[in-house]
């Protein structure tokens, strides 16, 4: 079987890229010849890459031009199965790792001020993405959709005319050896010393790019409401507007630090006492699963796929990102439970159901039905 995987560009910290890196071996073990259709070879590590890189200016032209070029490439390539990670109509299999754009806009508009609402309404890119989603999900060639949470499956089912039998929930997979409590035990002392975290301080760790959507402002506001409690917050990730969040945290001094992107986040998971990601919308954050696999309890937003696998009060907590006072109370509860080994064991137990091998098995079964 000749398979084409479609992803526009490589982001070393992106969830779709991690999924592709993990699904490539599963496809090849199933006997498939896999070709990646992308703008460039850089970063992917795939054996076969078909580059399509049309000229573009702005994000709307960028996405629409790539969609046309990628569709032309797979149509002329004679592939048996086309799996897209971009909103491009006409593929056989789509992974909805970015969720439903229309739903994210609803959430943004509910909390936006008048100027932001006007900006969203006038932005042609949002109209393009919503239209592309509808064409994709309602295209007759679409045979299956990989949803990485029940939340996303339900949103697609309710928003588009797509047969429920086409929607398959396959959660993200985590490397249970790479992210293991042994690593946390081995790295903890040195990592906390390097970061300057005191023995009696409770360290909350935020890992994710796109700070506004993932709720970094809520985490900073909740920390401020905790008063003089010996809490620290570290944020690892990228954001074009990072300076705004740094200004938001300026009054808290060294209690909040923005570290930028990190290639290896295991020392940060090891140093932390609790992972915090009060995301406003996230189909399934890999970072939450990695933290749980390391034996690190987590606070996650309710509109997150991670909320489906976490046991509230046992392996972590589920929060309402807009309820900053409630989030502050959960942080205080997490600090009280920080030395409770049972929570770490429960976190690891939750993650063990979502190893890479389990994800690969489900992928292979789905590919077999489509072959």
mmCIF file of C-alpha atoms in Angstrom:
data_model
loop_
_atom_site.group_PDB
_atom_site.id
_atom_site.type_symbol
_atom_site.label_atom_id
_atom_site.label_comp_id
_atom_site.label_asym_id
_atom_site.label_seq_id
_atom_site.Cartn_x
_atom_site.Cartn_y
_atom_site.Cartn_z
ATOM 1 C CA UNK A 1 0.000 0.000 0.000
ATOM 2 C CA UNK A 2 1.367 3.416 -1.018
ATOM 3 C CA UNK A 3 0.436 6.017 1.589
ATOM 4 C CA UNK A 4 0.801 9.797 1.490
ATOM 5 C CA UNK A 5 0.953 11.785 4.749
ATOM 6 C CA UNK A 6 0.254 15.512 4.362
ATOM 7 C CA UNK A 7 1.552 18.185 6.748
ATOM 8 C CA UNK A 8 2.444 21.670 5.575
ATOM 9 C CA UNK A 9 5.434 22.493 7.737
ATOM 10 C CA UNK A 10 7.545 21.041 10.522
ATOM 11 C CA UNK A 11 7.348 22.390 14.070
ATOM 12 C CA UNK A 12 9.688 20.616 16.461
ATOM 13 C CA UNK A 13 7.248 21.247 19.319
ATOM 14 C CA UNK A 14 4.000 20.452 17.474
ATOM 15 C CA UNK A 15 1.601 17.683 18.417
ATOM 16 C CA UNK A 16 0.882 16.727 14.784
ATOM 17 C CA UNK A 17 4.589 16.324 14.128
ATOM 18 C CA UNK A 18 4.966 14.027 17.116
ATOM 19 C CA UNK A 19 2.007 12.009 15.900
ATOM 20 C CA UNK A 20 3.528 11.639 12.426
ATOM 21 C CA UNK A 21 6.910 10.656 13.850
ATOM 22 C CA UNK A 22 5.195 7.942 15.897
ATOM 23 C CA UNK A 23 2.762 6.763 13.226
ATOM 24 C CA UNK A 24 5.360 6.433 10.457
ATOM 25 C CA UNK A 25 6.894 3.285 11.993
ATOM 26 C CA UNK A 26 3.416 1.813 12.548
ATOM 27 C CA UNK A 27 2.534 2.311 8.888
ATOM 28 C CA UNK A 28 5.823 0.848 7.705
ATOM 29 C CA UNK A 29 5.495 -2.163 9.998
ATOM 30 C CA UNK A 30 2.106 -2.754 8.399
ATOM 31 C CA UNK A 31 3.893 -2.978 5.044
ATOM 32 C CA UNK A 32 3.122 0.483 3.710
ATOM 33 C CA UNK A 33 5.380 2.655 1.552
ATOM 34 C CA UNK A 34 4.993 6.093 3.116
ATOM 35 C CA UNK A 35 5.637 9.432 1.414
ATOM 36 C CA UNK A 36 5.382 12.715 3.287
ATOM 37 C CA UNK A 37 3.970 15.692 1.345
ATOM 38 C CA UNK A 38 5.282 18.883 2.947
ATOM 39 C CA UNK A 39 6.802 22.233 2.084
ATOM 40 C CA UNK A 40 10.352 21.021 2.818
ATOM 41 C CA UNK A 41 12.451 18.029 3.867
ATOM 42 C CA UNK A 42 13.727 19.788 6.973
ATOM 43 C CA UNK A 43 13.155 18.166 10.352
ATOM 44 C CA UNK A 44 10.917 15.259 9.423
ATOM 45 C CA UNK A 45 13.384 12.382 9.287
ATOM 46 C CA UNK A 46 11.147 10.600 6.768
ATOM 47 C CA UNK A 47 12.686 8.411 4.088
ATOM 48 C CA UNK A 48 10.434 9.757 1.333
ATOM 49 C CA UNK A 49 9.414 13.412 1.197
ATOM 50 C CA UNK A 50 7.592 15.024 -1.725
ATOM 51 C CA UNK A 51 8.172 18.785 -1.340
ATOM 52 C CA UNK A 52 5.497 21.213 -2.534
ATOM 53 C CA UNK A 53 6.270 24.828 -1.727
ATOM 54 C CA UNK A 54 4.219 27.336 -3.732
ATOM 55 C CA UNK A 55 4.938 31.035 -3.259
ATOM 56 C CA UNK A 56 2.658 32.731 -0.754
ATOM 57 C CA UNK A 57 2.110 35.948 1.192
ATOM 58 C CA UNK A 58 0.059 35.834 4.402
ATOM 59 C CA UNK A 59 -1.526 32.889 6.169
ATOM 60 C CA UNK A 60 -4.644 32.634 3.978
ATOM 61 C CA UNK A 61 -2.621 32.430 0.748
ATOM 62 C CA UNK A 62 -0.143 30.118 2.528
ATOM 63 C CA UNK A 63 -2.809 27.555 3.439
ATOM 64 C CA UNK A 64 -4.865 27.769 0.249
ATOM 65 C CA UNK A 65 -1.852 27.517 -2.067
ATOM 66 C CA UNK A 66 -0.466 24.537 -0.168
ATOM 67 C CA UNK A 67 -3.863 22.823 -0.239
ATOM 68 C CA UNK A 68 -4.038 23.109 -4.043
ATOM 69 C CA UNK A 69 -0.439 21.965 -4.529
ATOM 70 C CA UNK A 70 -0.710 19.059 -2.091
ATOM 71 C CA UNK A 71 -3.954 17.820 -3.673
ATOM 72 C CA UNK A 72 -2.368 17.961 -7.126
ATOM 73 C CA UNK A 73 0.688 16.071 -5.819
ATOM 74 C CA UNK A 74 -1.282 13.209 -4.300
ATOM 75 C CA UNK A 75 -3.613 12.947 -7.296
ATOM 76 C CA UNK A 76 -0.681 12.585 -9.698
ATOM 77 C CA UNK A 77 1.248 10.321 -7.307
ATOM 78 C CA UNK A 78 -1.155 7.410 -7.540
ATOM 79 C CA UNK A 79 -1.345 6.796 -3.786
ATOM 80 C CA UNK A 80 -3.638 4.133 -2.353
ATOM 81 C CA UNK A 81 -4.348 6.137 0.822
ATOM 82 C CA UNK A 82 -3.953 9.845 1.598
ATOM 83 C CA UNK A 83 -3.824 10.856 5.259
ATOM 84 C CA UNK A 84 -3.906 14.605 5.788
ATOM 85 C CA UNK A 85 -3.077 16.616 8.891
ATOM 86 C CA UNK A 86 -4.237 19.776 7.127
ATOM 87 C CA UNK A 87 -7.786 20.864 6.307
ATOM 88 C CA UNK A 88 -7.704 19.759 2.653
ATOM 89 C CA UNK A 89 -10.815 18.289 1.044
ATOM 90 C CA UNK A 90 -10.439 15.085 -0.948
ATOM 91 C CA UNK A 91 -8.163 13.083 1.361
ATOM 92 C CA UNK A 92 -9.116 9.557 2.448
ATOM 93 C CA UNK A 93 -8.166 9.948 6.099
ATOM 94 C CA UNK A 94 -7.941 13.123 8.168
ATOM 95 C CA UNK A 95 -6.463 13.522 11.631
ATOM 96 C CA UNK A 96 -8.347 16.289 13.440
ATOM 97 C CA UNK A 97 -5.432 17.197 15.689
ATOM 98 C CA UNK A 98 -6.209 20.913 15.482
ATOM 99 C CA UNK A 99 -9.805 20.451 16.574
ATOM 100 C CA UNK A 100 -12.750 22.341 15.076
ATOM 101 C CA UNK A 101 -11.849 25.924 14.197
ATOM 102 C CA UNK A 102 -15.444 27.104 14.371
ATOM 103 C CA UNK A 103 -15.705 25.809 17.941
ATOM 104 C CA UNK A 104 -12.495 27.593 18.964
ATOM 105 C CA UNK A 105 -13.872 30.820 17.497
ATOM 106 C CA UNK A 106 -17.058 30.402 19.557
ATOM 107 C CA UNK A 107 -14.973 30.103 22.728
ATOM 108 C CA UNK A 108 -12.827 33.103 21.787
ATOM 109 C CA UNK A 109 -15.845 35.264 20.971
ATOM 110 C CA UNK A 110 -17.529 34.429 24.276
ATOM 111 C CA UNK A 111 -14.630 35.982 26.201
ATOM 112 C CA UNK A 112 -13.611 38.697 23.688
ATOM 113 C CA UNK A 113 -14.105 42.411 23.949
ATOM 114 C CA UNK A 114 -15.764 44.492 21.203
ATOM 115 C CA UNK A 115 -12.539 45.206 19.298
ATOM 116 C CA UNK A 116 -11.422 41.576 19.276
ATOM 117 C CA UNK A 117 -14.891 40.476 18.151
ATOM 118 C CA UNK A 118 -14.738 42.942 15.268
ATOM 119 C CA UNK A 119 -11.260 41.780 14.324
ATOM 120 C CA UNK A 120 -12.367 38.127 14.227
ATOM 121 C CA UNK A 121 -15.451 38.976 12.178
ATOM 122 C CA UNK A 122 -13.435 40.918 9.607
ATOM 123 C CA UNK A 123 -10.546 38.456 9.330
ATOM 124 C CA UNK A 124 -10.897 36.529 6.025
ATOM 125 C CA UNK A 125 -8.581 33.778 7.260
ATOM 126 C CA UNK A 126 -11.172 32.564 9.777
ATOM 127 C CA UNK A 127 -13.806 32.403 7.044
ATOM 128 C CA UNK A 128 -11.406 30.430 4.850
ATOM 129 C CA UNK A 129 -10.585 27.884 7.580
ATOM 130 C CA UNK A 130 -14.258 27.348 8.511
ATOM 131 C CA UNK A 131 -15.186 26.821 4.857
ATOM 132 C CA UNK A 132 -12.228 24.461 4.333
ATOM 133 C CA UNK A 133 -13.325 22.430 7.366
ATOM 134 C CA UNK A 134 -16.820 22.011 5.997
ATOM 135 C CA UNK A 135 -15.568 20.968 2.547
ATOM 136 C CA UNK A 136 -13.176 18.483 4.162
ATOM 137 C CA UNK A 137 -15.637 16.778 6.514
ATOM 138 C CA UNK A 138 -18.488 16.645 4.006
ATOM 139 C CA UNK A 139 -16.403 15.510 1.007
ATOM 140 C CA UNK A 140 -17.591 12.164 -0.413
ATOM 141 C CA UNK A 141 -14.046 10.746 -0.632
ATOM 142 C CA UNK A 142 -13.417 11.086 3.121
ATOM 143 C CA UNK A 143 -13.432 7.583 4.582
ATOM 144 C CA UNK A 144 -12.244 8.103 8.159
ATOM 145 C CA UNK A 145 -11.335 10.771 10.698
ATOM 146 C CA UNK A 146 -8.863 10.231 13.538
ATOM 147 C CA UNK A 147 -10.128 12.166 16.565
ATOM 148 C CA UNK A 148 -7.669 12.407 19.446
ATOM 149 C CA UNK A 149 -10.395 12.832 22.051
ATOM 150 C CA UNK A 150 -14.107 12.172 22.520
ATOM 151 C CA UNK A 151 -14.576 15.940 22.754
ATOM 152 C CA UNK A 152 -13.365 16.424 19.186
ATOM 153 C CA UNK A 153 -15.387 13.481 17.881
ATOM 154 C CA UNK A 154 -18.566 14.950 19.363
ATOM 155 C CA UNK A 155 -17.838 18.454 18.043
ATOM 156 C CA UNK A 156 -17.309 17.140 14.508
ATOM 157 C CA UNK A 157 -20.444 14.998 14.676
ATOM 158 C CA UNK A 158 -22.586 17.929 15.809
ATOM 159 C CA UNK A 159 -21.129 20.547 13.447
ATOM 160 C CA UNK A 160 -20.853 18.678 10.141
ATOM 161 C CA UNK A 161 -22.745 16.193 8.000
ATOM 162 C CA UNK A 162 -20.388 13.271 8.497
ATOM 163 C CA UNK A 163 -21.361 9.669 9.219
ATOM 164 C CA UNK A 164 -20.623 8.750 12.867
ATOM 165 C CA UNK A 165 -18.991 5.521 11.675
ATOM 166 C CA UNK A 166 -16.222 7.546 10.032
ATOM 167 C CA UNK A 167 -15.118 9.068 13.359
ATOM 168 C CA UNK A 168 -12.481 7.034 15.210
ATOM 169 C CA UNK A 169 -11.084 8.077 18.604
ATOM 170 C CA UNK A 170 -7.371 7.285 18.841
ATOM 171 C CA UNK A 171 -5.688 9.110 21.700
ATOM 172 C CA UNK A 172 -2.145 10.406 21.364
ATOM 173 C CA UNK A 173 0.587 8.029 22.469
ATOM 174 C CA UNK A 174 3.486 8.715 24.823
ATOM 175 C CA UNK A 175 6.864 7.001 25.111
ATOM 176 C CA UNK A 176 6.414 5.420 28.532
ATOM 177 C CA UNK A 177 10.134 4.710 28.906
ATOM 178 C CA UNK A 178 11.370 8.115 27.784
ATOM 179 C CA UNK A 179 8.889 9.798 30.138
ATOM 180 C CA UNK A 180 9.142 7.645 33.254
ATOM 181 C CA UNK A 181 9.074 8.341 37.012
ATOM 182 C CA UNK A 182 12.625 6.971 37.148
ATOM 183 C CA UNK A 183 13.709 9.967 35.097
ATOM 184 C CA UNK A 184 11.923 12.299 37.473
ATOM 185 C CA UNK A 185 13.659 10.775 40.493
ATOM 186 C CA UNK A 186 17.074 10.894 38.826
ATOM 187 C CA UNK A 187 16.838 14.458 37.525
ATOM 188 C CA UNK A 188 14.835 16.192 40.256
ATOM 189 C CA UNK A 189 17.538 17.436 42.650
ATOM 190 C CA UNK A 190 19.887 18.765 39.975
ATOM 191 C CA UNK A 191 17.057 20.320 37.956
ATOM 192 C CA UNK A 192 15.620 22.187 40.945
ATOM 193 C CA UNK A 193 19.098 23.394 41.941
ATOM 194 C CA UNK A 194 19.780 24.649 38.406
ATOM 195 C CA UNK A 195 16.454 26.488 38.360
ATOM 196 C CA UNK A 196 16.965 27.907 41.839
ATOM 197 C CA UNK A 197 13.879 26.284 43.371
ATOM 198 C CA UNK A 198 13.950 26.040 47.169
ATOM 199 C CA UNK A 199 13.193 22.818 48.998
ATOM 200 C CA UNK A 200 9.966 24.192 50.495
ATOM 201 C CA UNK A 201 8.739 25.888 47.338
ATOM 202 C CA UNK A 202 5.982 24.340 45.219
ATOM 203 C CA UNK A 203 6.810 24.529 41.530
ATOM 204 C CA UNK A 204 4.033 24.649 38.929
ATOM 205 C CA UNK A 205 5.075 23.955 35.350
ATOM 206 C CA UNK A 206 3.317 25.186 32.192
ATOM 207 C CA UNK A 207 4.476 23.685 28.870
ATOM 208 C CA UNK A 208 2.855 24.726 25.621
ATOM 209 C CA UNK A 209 2.980 27.172 22.719
ATOM 210 C CA UNK A 210 0.168 29.608 22.067
ATOM 211 C CA UNK A 211 -0.071 31.089 25.552
ATOM 212 C CA UNK A 212 -3.487 32.749 25.228
ATOM 213 C CA UNK A 213 -5.295 29.597 24.064
ATOM 214 C CA UNK A 214 -3.505 27.439 26.611
ATOM 215 C CA UNK A 215 -4.329 29.732 29.509
ATOM 216 C CA UNK A 216 -0.984 31.055 30.735
ATOM 217 C CA UNK A 217 -2.682 34.314 31.731
ATOM 218 C CA UNK A 218 -5.091 32.328 33.934
ATOM 219 C CA UNK A 219 -2.189 30.502 35.595
ATOM 220 C CA UNK A 220 -0.386 33.808 36.270
ATOM 221 C CA UNK A 221 -3.564 35.382 37.646
ATOM 222 C CA UNK A 222 -4.239 32.385 39.892
ATOM 223 C CA UNK A 223 -0.678 32.489 41.238
ATOM 224 C CA UNK A 224 -1.167 36.169 42.084
ATOM 225 C CA UNK A 225 -4.327 35.270 44.043
ATOM 226 C CA UNK A 226 -2.363 32.748 46.099
ATOM 227 C CA UNK A 227 -0.789 35.677 47.933
ATOM 228 C CA UNK A 228 2.492 35.007 49.670
ATOM 229 C CA UNK A 229 2.330 31.226 49.368
ATOM 230 C CA UNK A 230 5.760 29.818 48.383
ATOM 231 C CA UNK A 231 4.655 28.984 44.850
ATOM 232 C CA UNK A 232 6.674 29.355 41.640
ATOM 233 C CA UNK A 233 5.489 29.120 38.021
ATOM 234 C CA UNK A 234 7.721 28.217 35.082
ATOM 235 C CA UNK A 235 6.436 28.457 31.494
ATOM 236 C CA UNK A 236 8.198 26.670 28.644
ATOM 237 C CA UNK A 237 7.050 27.274 25.084
ATOM 238 C CA UNK A 238 6.860 29.764 22.260
ATOM 239 C CA UNK A 239 4.499 32.653 21.643
ATOM 240 C CA UNK A 240 4.741 35.623 19.300
ATOM 241 C CA UNK A 241 3.240 37.783 22.043
ATOM 242 C CA UNK A 242 5.439 36.491 24.873
ATOM 243 C CA UNK A 243 6.297 40.051 25.924
ATOM 244 C CA UNK A 244 2.651 40.664 26.877
ATOM 245 C CA UNK A 245 2.671 37.687 29.229
ATOM 246 C CA UNK A 246 6.004 38.741 30.689
ATOM 247 C CA UNK A 247 4.458 42.141 31.433
ATOM 248 C CA UNK A 248 1.446 40.433 32.982
ATOM 249 C CA UNK A 249 3.757 38.577 35.365
ATOM 250 C CA UNK A 250 6.043 41.527 36.092
ATOM 251 C CA UNK A 251 4.459 42.261 39.474
ATOM 252 C CA UNK A 252 5.251 38.731 40.681
ATOM 253 C CA UNK A 253 8.997 39.083 40.222
ATOM 254 C CA UNK A 254 10.987 35.857 40.199
ATOM 255 C CA UNK A 255 7.924 33.810 41.097
ATOM 256 C CA UNK A 256 7.120 33.576 37.367
ATOM 257 C CA UNK A 257 9.679 32.817 34.664
ATOM 258 C CA UNK A 258 9.193 32.379 30.923
ATOM 259 C CA UNK A 259 11.857 29.985 29.715
ATOM 260 C CA UNK A 260 11.151 29.837 25.993
ATOM 261 C CA UNK A 261 11.104 26.540 24.068
ATOM 262 C CA UNK A 262 13.070 23.567 25.368
ATOM 263 C CA UNK A 263 14.215 20.570 23.325
ATOM 264 C CA UNK A 264 14.112 18.266 26.358
ATOM 265 C CA UNK A 265 11.415 19.063 28.903
ATOM 266 C CA UNK A 266 12.070 16.049 31.151
ATOM 267 C CA UNK A 267 14.265 18.024 33.605
ATOM 268 C CA UNK A 268 11.399 20.518 33.948
ATOM 269 C CA UNK A 269 8.850 17.762 34.617
ATOM 270 C CA UNK A 270 11.303 16.329 37.149
ATOM 271 C CA UNK A 271 11.731 19.639 38.950
ATOM 272 C CA UNK A 272 8.009 20.422 39.102
ATOM 273 C CA UNK A 273 5.503 19.447 41.780
ATOM 274 C CA UNK A 274 2.449 19.948 39.555
ATOM 275 C CA UNK A 275 1.838 20.448 35.844
ATOM 276 C CA UNK A 276 -0.605 23.236 35.003
ATOM 277 C CA UNK A 277 -2.324 23.801 31.645
ATOM 278 C CA UNK A 278 -5.632 25.694 32.098
ATOM 279 C CA UNK A 279 -6.206 25.588 28.352
ATOM 280 C CA UNK A 280 -9.332 27.162 26.908
ATOM 281 C CA UNK A 281 -9.429 24.716 23.996
ATOM 282 C CA UNK A 282 -7.067 21.847 23.239
ATOM 283 C CA UNK A 283 -8.007 18.619 21.426
ATOM 284 C CA UNK A 284 -5.368 16.666 23.361
ATOM 285 C CA UNK A 285 -2.150 18.237 24.717
ATOM 286 C CA UNK A 286 0.819 15.882 24.460
ATOM 287 C CA UNK A 287 2.528 17.749 27.280
ATOM 288 C CA UNK A 288 -0.165 16.778 29.801
ATOM 289 C CA UNK A 289 0.260 13.121 28.853
ATOM 290 C CA UNK A 290 4.049 13.397 29.169
ATOM 291 C CA UNK A 291 3.725 14.951 32.620
ATOM 292 C CA UNK A 292 1.395 12.196 33.813
ATOM 293 C CA UNK A 293 3.771 9.563 32.428
ATOM 294 C CA UNK A 294 6.566 11.121 34.526
ATOM 295 C CA UNK A 295 4.386 10.703 37.610
ATOM 296 C CA UNK A 296 3.534 14.404 37.802
ATOM 297 C CA UNK A 297 -0.035 15.337 38.828
ATOM 298 C CA UNK A 298 -1.686 17.832 36.481
ATOM 299 C CA UNK A 299 -4.240 20.633 36.459
ATOM 300 C CA UNK A 300 -5.900 20.835 33.029
ATOM 301 C CA UNK A 301 -8.738 22.831 31.511
ATOM 302 C CA UNK A 302 -12.172 21.255 31.137
ATOM 303 C CA UNK A 303 -12.232 21.863 27.358
ATOM 304 C CA UNK A 304 -9.206 19.651 26.849
ATOM 305 C CA UNK A 305 -8.892 16.051 25.729
ATOM 306 C CA UNK A 306 -6.569 15.474 28.680
ATOM 307 C CA UNK A 307 -9.535 16.024 31.006
ATOM 308 C CA UNK A 308 -10.970 12.749 29.664
ATOM 309 C CA UNK A 309 -8.097 10.605 30.961
ATOM 310 C CA UNK A 310 -7.364 12.345 34.261
ATOM 311 C CA UNK A 311 -9.122 11.434 37.518
ATOM 312 C CA UNK A 312 -10.094 14.605 39.347
ATOM 313 C CA UNK A 313 -8.676 14.615 42.869
ATOM 314 C CA UNK A 314 -6.682 11.418 42.302
ATOM 315 C CA UNK A 315 -4.182 12.000 39.487
ATOM 316 C CA UNK A 316 -4.804 15.717 39.121
ATOM 317 C CA UNK A 317 -7.549 18.317 38.805
ATOM 318 C CA UNK A 318 -9.856 19.709 36.132
ATOM 319 C CA UNK A 319 -10.358 23.478 36.121
ATOM 320 C CA UNK A 320 -12.457 26.171 34.477
ATOM 321 C CA UNK A 321 -9.844 28.503 32.912
ATOM 322 C CA UNK A 322 -12.023 31.602 33.326
ATOM 323 C CA UNK A 323 -12.508 30.917 37.053
ATOM 324 C CA UNK A 324 -9.170 32.280 38.245
ATOM 325 C CA UNK A 325 -10.204 32.105 41.903
ATOM 326 C CA UNK A 326 -11.161 28.467 41.516
ATOM 327 C CA UNK A 327 -7.848 27.755 39.804
ATOM 328 C CA UNK A 328 -5.993 29.399 42.686
ATOM 329 C CA UNK A 329 -7.794 27.093 45.125
ATOM 330 C CA UNK A 330 -6.797 24.073 43.040
ATOM 331 C CA UNK A 331 -3.175 25.243 43.111
ATOM 332 C CA UNK A 332 -3.331 25.418 46.887
ATOM 333 C CA UNK A 333 -4.834 21.933 46.984
ATOM 334 C CA UNK A 334 -2.108 20.681 44.662
ATOM 335 C CA UNK A 335 0.574 22.211 46.886
ATOM 336 C CA UNK A 336 -0.852 20.373 49.901
ATOM 337 C CA UNK A 337 -0.773 17.092 47.956
ATOM 338 C CA UNK A 338 2.637 17.690 46.352
ATOM 339 C CA UNK A 339 4.444 15.217 48.581
ATOM 340 C CA UNK A 340 1.750 12.549 48.381
ATOM 341 C CA UNK A 341 3.325 9.683 46.440
ATOM 342 C CA UNK A 342 -0.103 8.209 45.724
ATOM 343 C CA UNK A 343 -0.948 11.078 43.379
ATOM 344 C CA UNK A 344 2.231 10.511 41.392
ATOM 345 C CA UNK A 345 1.469 6.802 41.167
ATOM 346 C CA UNK A 346 -2.094 7.565 40.016
ATOM 347 C CA UNK A 347 -0.769 9.977 37.368
ATOM 348 C CA UNK A 348 1.558 7.325 35.976
ATOM 349 C CA UNK A 349 -1.238 4.757 36.061
ATOM 350 C CA UNK A 350 -3.466 7.023 33.951
ATOM 351 C CA UNK A 351 -0.718 7.505 31.353
ATOM 352 C CA UNK A 352 0.107 3.807 31.052
ATOM 353 C CA UNK A 353 -3.077 3.228 29.045
ATOM 354 C CA UNK A 354 -1.786 5.558 26.306
ATOM 355 C CA UNK A 355 1.627 4.245 25.304
ATOM 356 C CA UNK A 356 2.987 4.494 21.772
ATOM 357 C CA UNK A 357 2.468 0.779 21.171
ATOM 358 C CA UNK A 358 -1.232 1.070 21.997
ATOM 359 C CA UNK A 359 -1.603 4.025 19.645
ATOM 360 C CA UNK A 360 0.275 2.149 16.913
ATOM 361 C CA UNK A 361 -1.937 -0.919 17.361
ATOM 362 C CA UNK A 362 -5.114 1.124 16.901
ATOM 363 C CA UNK A 363 -3.661 2.951 13.923
ATOM 364 C CA UNK A 364 -2.643 -0.318 12.275
ATOM 365 C CA UNK A 365 -6.136 -1.719 12.790
ATOM 366 C CA UNK A 366 -7.683 1.369 11.198
ATOM 367 C CA UNK A 367 -5.288 1.297 8.239
ATOM 368 C CA UNK A 368 -6.088 -2.395 7.714
ATOM 369 C CA UNK A 369 -9.795 -1.597 7.392
ATOM 370 C CA UNK A 370 -9.025 1.114 4.812
ATOM 371 C CA UNK A 371 -6.462 -0.872 2.788
#
